[in-house]
Tab-separated table of C-alpha atoms in Angstrom:
chain	number	residue	atom	x	y	z
A	1	MET	CA	15.089	-18.137	-23.681
A	2	HIS	CA	12.172	-16.699	-25.649
A	3	SER	CA	9.345	-15.664	-23.316
A	4	ALA	CA	6.818	-17.808	-25.215
A	5	CYS	CA	8.855	-20.861	-24.213
A	6	MET	CA	8.884	-19.839	-20.562
A	7	GLU	CA	6.329	-20.730	-17.909
A	8	ILE	CA	4.291	-18.007	-16.253
A	9	HIS	CA	6.332	-18.195	-13.063
A	10	GLU	CA	9.517	-17.625	-15.076
A	11	ARG	CA	8.013	-14.568	-16.762
A	12	LEU	CA	6.963	-13.347	-13.327
A	13	GLN	CA	10.572	-13.615	-12.161
A	14	GLN	CA	11.699	-11.705	-15.249
A	15	ALA	CA	9.115	-8.959	-14.680
A	16	ARG	CA	10.148	-8.594	-11.058
A	17	ARG	CA	13.845	-8.277	-11.853
A	18	LYS	CA	13.256	-5.781	-14.659
A	19	ALA	CA	11.158	-3.703	-12.259
A	20	GLY	CA	14.232	-3.403	-10.043
A	21	TYR	CA	13.362	-5.853	-7.277
A	22	GLU	CA	16.340	-8.131	-6.683
A	23	LYS	CA	14.573	-10.200	-4.041
A	24	ALA	CA	11.143	-11.778	-4.295
A	25	ALA	CA	10.422	-10.834	-0.681
A	26	ASP	CA	10.954	-7.144	-1.450
A	27	ALA	CA	8.510	-7.317	-4.345
A	28	ALA	CA	5.930	-9.137	-2.204
A	29	ASP	CA	6.151	-6.446	0.479
A	30	ALA	CA	5.772	-3.669	-2.098
A	31	ILE	CA	2.788	-5.369	-3.754
A	32	GLY	CA	1.133	-6.145	-0.426
A	33	VAL	CA	0.927	-9.949	-0.713
A	34	LYS	CA	2.242	-12.594	1.658
A	35	THR	CA	5.863	-13.443	0.926
A	36	VAL	CA	5.190	-17.192	0.941
A	37	THR	CA	2.322	-16.795	-1.541
A	38	TYR	CA	4.393	-14.704	-3.918
A	39	TYR	CA	7.353	-17.095	-3.618
A	40	GLN	CA	5.112	-20.046	-4.490
A	41	HIS	CA	3.808	-18.187	-7.549
A	42	GLU	CA	7.281	-17.243	-8.703
A	43	SER	CA	8.769	-20.687	-8.100
A	44	GLY	CA	5.935	-22.537	-9.845
A	45	LEU	CA	4.820	-24.329	-6.681
A	46	ARG	CA	1.409	-22.682	-6.888
A	47	GLY	CA	-0.673	-21.746	-9.895
A	48	VAL	CA	-1.138	-18.077	-10.761
A	49	THR	CA	-4.806	-17.182	-11.229
A	50	ARG	CA	-5.894	-14.493	-13.656
A	51	LYS	CA	-6.698	-12.221	-10.707
A	52	ASN	CA	-3.172	-12.705	-9.351
A	53	ALA	CA	-1.687	-12.130	-12.796
A	54	GLU	CA	-3.656	-8.902	-13.231
A	55	ARG	CA	-2.290	-7.616	-9.936
A	56	TYR	CA	1.295	-8.531	-10.796
A	57	ALA	CA	1.023	-7.122	-14.313
A	58	ARG	CA	-0.266	-3.810	-12.992
A	59	PHE	CA	2.456	-3.551	-10.393
A	60	PHE	CA	5.375	-4.562	-12.616
A	61	ARG	CA	4.021	-2.537	-15.581
A	62	VAL	CA	3.956	-5.486	-17.956
A	63	ASP	CA	1.338	-6.617	-20.447
A	64	LEU	CA	-1.146	-9.058	-18.920
A	65	GLU	CA	-1.305	-11.316	-22.000
A	66	TRP	CA	2.494	-11.472	-22.125
A	67	LEU	CA	2.674	-12.432	-18.463
A	68	MET	CA	0.027	-15.139	-18.780
A	69	THR	CA	0.870	-16.613	-22.191
A	70	GLY	CA	4.225	-15.246	-23.338
A	71	ARG	CA	2.610	-13.768	-26.459
A	72	GLY	CA	3.439	-10.227	-27.448
A	73	LYS	CA	5.924	-8.064	-25.613
A	74	PRO	CA	6.202	-6.728	-22.077
A	75	ALA	CA	4.592	-3.325	-21.702
A	76	ARG	CA	6.796	-0.319	-22.383
A	77	LYS	CA	8.545	0.757	-19.222
A	78	GLY	CA	8.342	4.238	-17.852
A	79	LEU	CA	4.586	4.773	-17.675
A	80	VAL	CA	2.676	5.830	-14.569
A	81	PRO	CA	-1.085	5.112	-14.373
A	82	VAL	CA	-3.468	7.998	-13.686
A	83	VAL	CA	-5.711	6.524	-10.985
A	84	GLY	CA	-7.877	9.494	-9.971
A	85	TYR	CA	-8.450	13.198	-10.226
A	86	VAL	CA	-8.211	16.248	-7.976
A	87	GLY	CA	-11.509	18.097	-7.626
A	88	ALA	CA	-12.890	21.000	-5.629
A	89	GLY	CA	-11.012	21.759	-2.415
A	90	ALA	CA	-8.023	19.751	-3.666
A	91	GLU	CA	-9.891	16.547	-2.781
A	92	VAL	CA	-8.789	13.342	-4.524
A	93	HIS	CA	-11.476	11.264	-6.257
A	94	PRO	CA	-10.162	7.777	-7.116
A	95	VAL	CA	-11.382	6.109	-10.294
A	96	ASP	CA	-9.382	2.912	-9.860
A	97	ASP	CA	-10.055	0.505	-6.992
A	98	HIS	CA	-6.420	-0.541	-6.633
A	99	ALA	CA	-3.571	1.682	-5.474
A	100	MET	CA	-1.392	0.472	-8.322
A	101	GLY	CA	-4.091	-0.145	-10.891
A	102	GLU	CA	-3.997	0.442	-14.618
A	103	GLY	CA	-5.875	3.729	-14.298
A	104	PHE	CA	-7.733	5.586	-17.047
A	105	ASP	CA	-4.629	7.163	-18.604
A	106	THR	CA	-0.848	7.076	-18.325
A	107	VAL	CA	1.970	9.616	-18.130
A	108	ASP	CA	5.690	9.263	-18.686
A	109	ALA	CA	7.343	8.176	-15.452
A	110	GLY	CA	10.837	9.339	-16.307
A	111	THR	CA	13.109	8.067	-13.528
A	112	LEU	CA	10.315	7.530	-11.003
A	113	PRO	CA	9.954	4.113	-9.325
A	114	SER	CA	7.585	1.499	-10.704
A	115	ASP	CA	5.037	1.908	-7.892
A	116	ALA	CA	4.332	5.591	-8.606
A	117	VAL	CA	0.806	6.682	-9.559
A	118	ALA	CA	-0.664	9.939	-10.856
A	119	LEU	CA	-3.706	12.151	-10.278
A	120	MET	CA	-5.196	14.518	-12.850
A	121	ILE	CA	-6.234	18.055	-11.915
A	122	ARG	CA	-9.731	19.096	-12.953
A	123	GLY	CA	-10.837	22.708	-13.053
A	124	ASP	CA	-9.081	25.413	-11.017
A	125	SER	CA	-9.050	23.509	-7.723
A	126	MET	CA	-5.235	23.568	-7.585
A	127	TYR	CA	-4.617	27.019	-9.126
A	128	PRO	CA	-1.956	28.054	-10.169
A	129	LEU	CA	-1.663	24.450	-11.392
A	130	GLU	CA	-3.878	24.097	-14.462
A	131	ASP	CA	-6.706	21.850	-15.586
A	132	GLY	CA	-5.375	18.601	-17.061
A	133	TRP	CA	-1.982	18.686	-15.334
A	134	VAL	CA	-0.993	15.580	-13.397
A	135	ILE	CA	0.528	15.114	-9.963
A	136	VAL	CA	2.738	12.048	-9.459
A	137	TYR	CA	3.340	10.423	-6.086
A	138	ARG	CA	4.154	7.083	-4.474
A	139	ARG	CA	2.934	5.748	-1.178
A	140	ASP	CA	4.997	2.977	0.409
A	141	ARG	CA	3.919	3.160	4.048
A	142	ASP	CA	1.285	4.362	6.513
A	143	GLY	CA	1.904	7.270	8.826
A	144	VAL	CA	3.529	10.605	8.044
A	145	PRO	CA	7.251	10.380	7.177
A	146	SER	CA	9.392	13.316	8.281
A	147	ALA	CA	10.166	13.946	4.605
A	148	CYS	CA	6.562	15.102	4.165
A	149	LEU	CA	6.869	18.124	6.467
A	150	ASN	CA	6.729	21.466	4.673
A	151	ARG	CA	6.115	19.705	1.356
A	152	LEU	CA	3.173	19.303	-0.994
A	153	CYS	CA	1.754	15.840	-0.306
A	154	VAL	CA	-1.153	13.532	-0.950
A	155	VAL	CA	-2.716	12.926	2.479
A	156	LYS	CA	-5.493	10.753	3.895
A	157	VAL	CA	-7.348	12.357	6.802
A	158	ALA	CA	-8.070	9.881	9.618
A	159	ASN	CA	-11.494	8.508	10.569
A	160	ASP	CA	-12.638	8.036	6.972
A	161	GLY	CA	-11.780	11.603	6.079
A	162	PRO	CA	-11.047	12.773	2.532
A	163	THR	CA	-7.856	12.268	0.557
A	164	LEU	CA	-6.386	15.694	-0.221
A	165	ILE	CA	-3.378	17.357	-1.801
A	166	LYS	CA	-1.984	19.808	0.727
A	167	LYS	CA	1.227	21.242	2.088
A	168	ILE	CA	1.888	19.722	5.526
A	169	ARG	CA	3.065	21.561	8.628
A	170	ARG	CA	3.083	20.401	12.239
A	171	GLY	CA	-0.116	21.194	14.137
A	172	SER	CA	-0.341	22.906	17.500
A	173	GLU	CA	-1.610	19.689	19.113
A	174	LYS	CA	0.348	16.463	19.519
A	175	ASN	CA	0.375	14.160	16.471
A	176	THR	CA	-1.640	16.582	14.355
A	177	TYR	CA	-0.850	18.530	11.208
A	178	THR	CA	-1.966	21.744	9.568
A	179	LEU	CA	-2.872	21.278	5.902
A	180	GLU	CA	-2.329	24.278	3.640
A	181	SER	CA	-3.220	25.035	0.020
A	182	TRP	CA	-2.980	28.000	-2.339
A	183	ASN	CA	-6.630	28.901	-2.588
A	184	ALA	CA	-8.391	27.594	0.536
A	185	PRO	CA	-8.206	28.225	4.310
A	186	PRO	CA	-5.857	25.887	6.204
A	187	ARG	CA	-7.252	22.789	7.901
A	188	GLU	CA	-5.687	22.926	11.358
A	189	ASN	CA	-4.784	20.112	13.760
A	190	GLN	CA	-5.730	17.244	11.472
A	191	THR	CA	-4.932	13.621	12.287
A	192	LEU	CA	-3.692	11.704	9.247
A	193	ASP	CA	-3.692	8.019	8.330
A	194	TRP	CA	-0.875	8.560	5.850
A	195	ALA	CA	0.934	11.101	3.735
A	196	ALA	CA	3.053	10.743	0.589
A	197	PRO	CA	5.188	13.505	-0.938
A	198	VAL	CA	4.366	14.703	-4.451
A	199	GLU	CA	7.259	13.481	-6.610
A	200	ASP	CA	6.496	15.401	-9.799
A	201	ILE	CA	4.005	17.782	-11.422
A	202	LYS	CA	3.580	17.410	-15.165
A	203	PRO	CA	1.875	19.957	-17.454
A	204	ARG	CA	-0.070	18.379	-20.349
């Protein structure tokens, strides 16, 4: 069926399946919406507002007009939004108020999952990585997964601390971590809200 002849909930189903989510519940969990709400949107039992549609379009990487009206084509797959930049001290400065927002630029995702996002390096804060390069990561949970240890990660320091890009090692105190970087002293025994491994670094 041509997408223009489909209802919005049918296009939403199509977008979800093409994004690799076989079950609606899995997509709802990944997006961060209640399963029953998402199911009602996808089944046509509940209308999809523009705000809802914007959120789904961003997450599934589809064109908003296509999702809402069926006009045009779904957005080209394989793009990751750049949602912030890395400044002095390897601190992350977000420029998009949604973790999976459209961002101010995009980079080729390659084989990365649809919920990946990117950060752009500014200046020499991440030397030897260069100005304009991008760091790609995906965050799918709170806490610090064991896969983050001894790896370069995007981390959120607890108690409203900064978001940083650092290599993580276990701290000397329980449930703490030492954060290392190439050109700054380590931050020892830090408590973290979450950490996500860097999936790719792309020169530009």
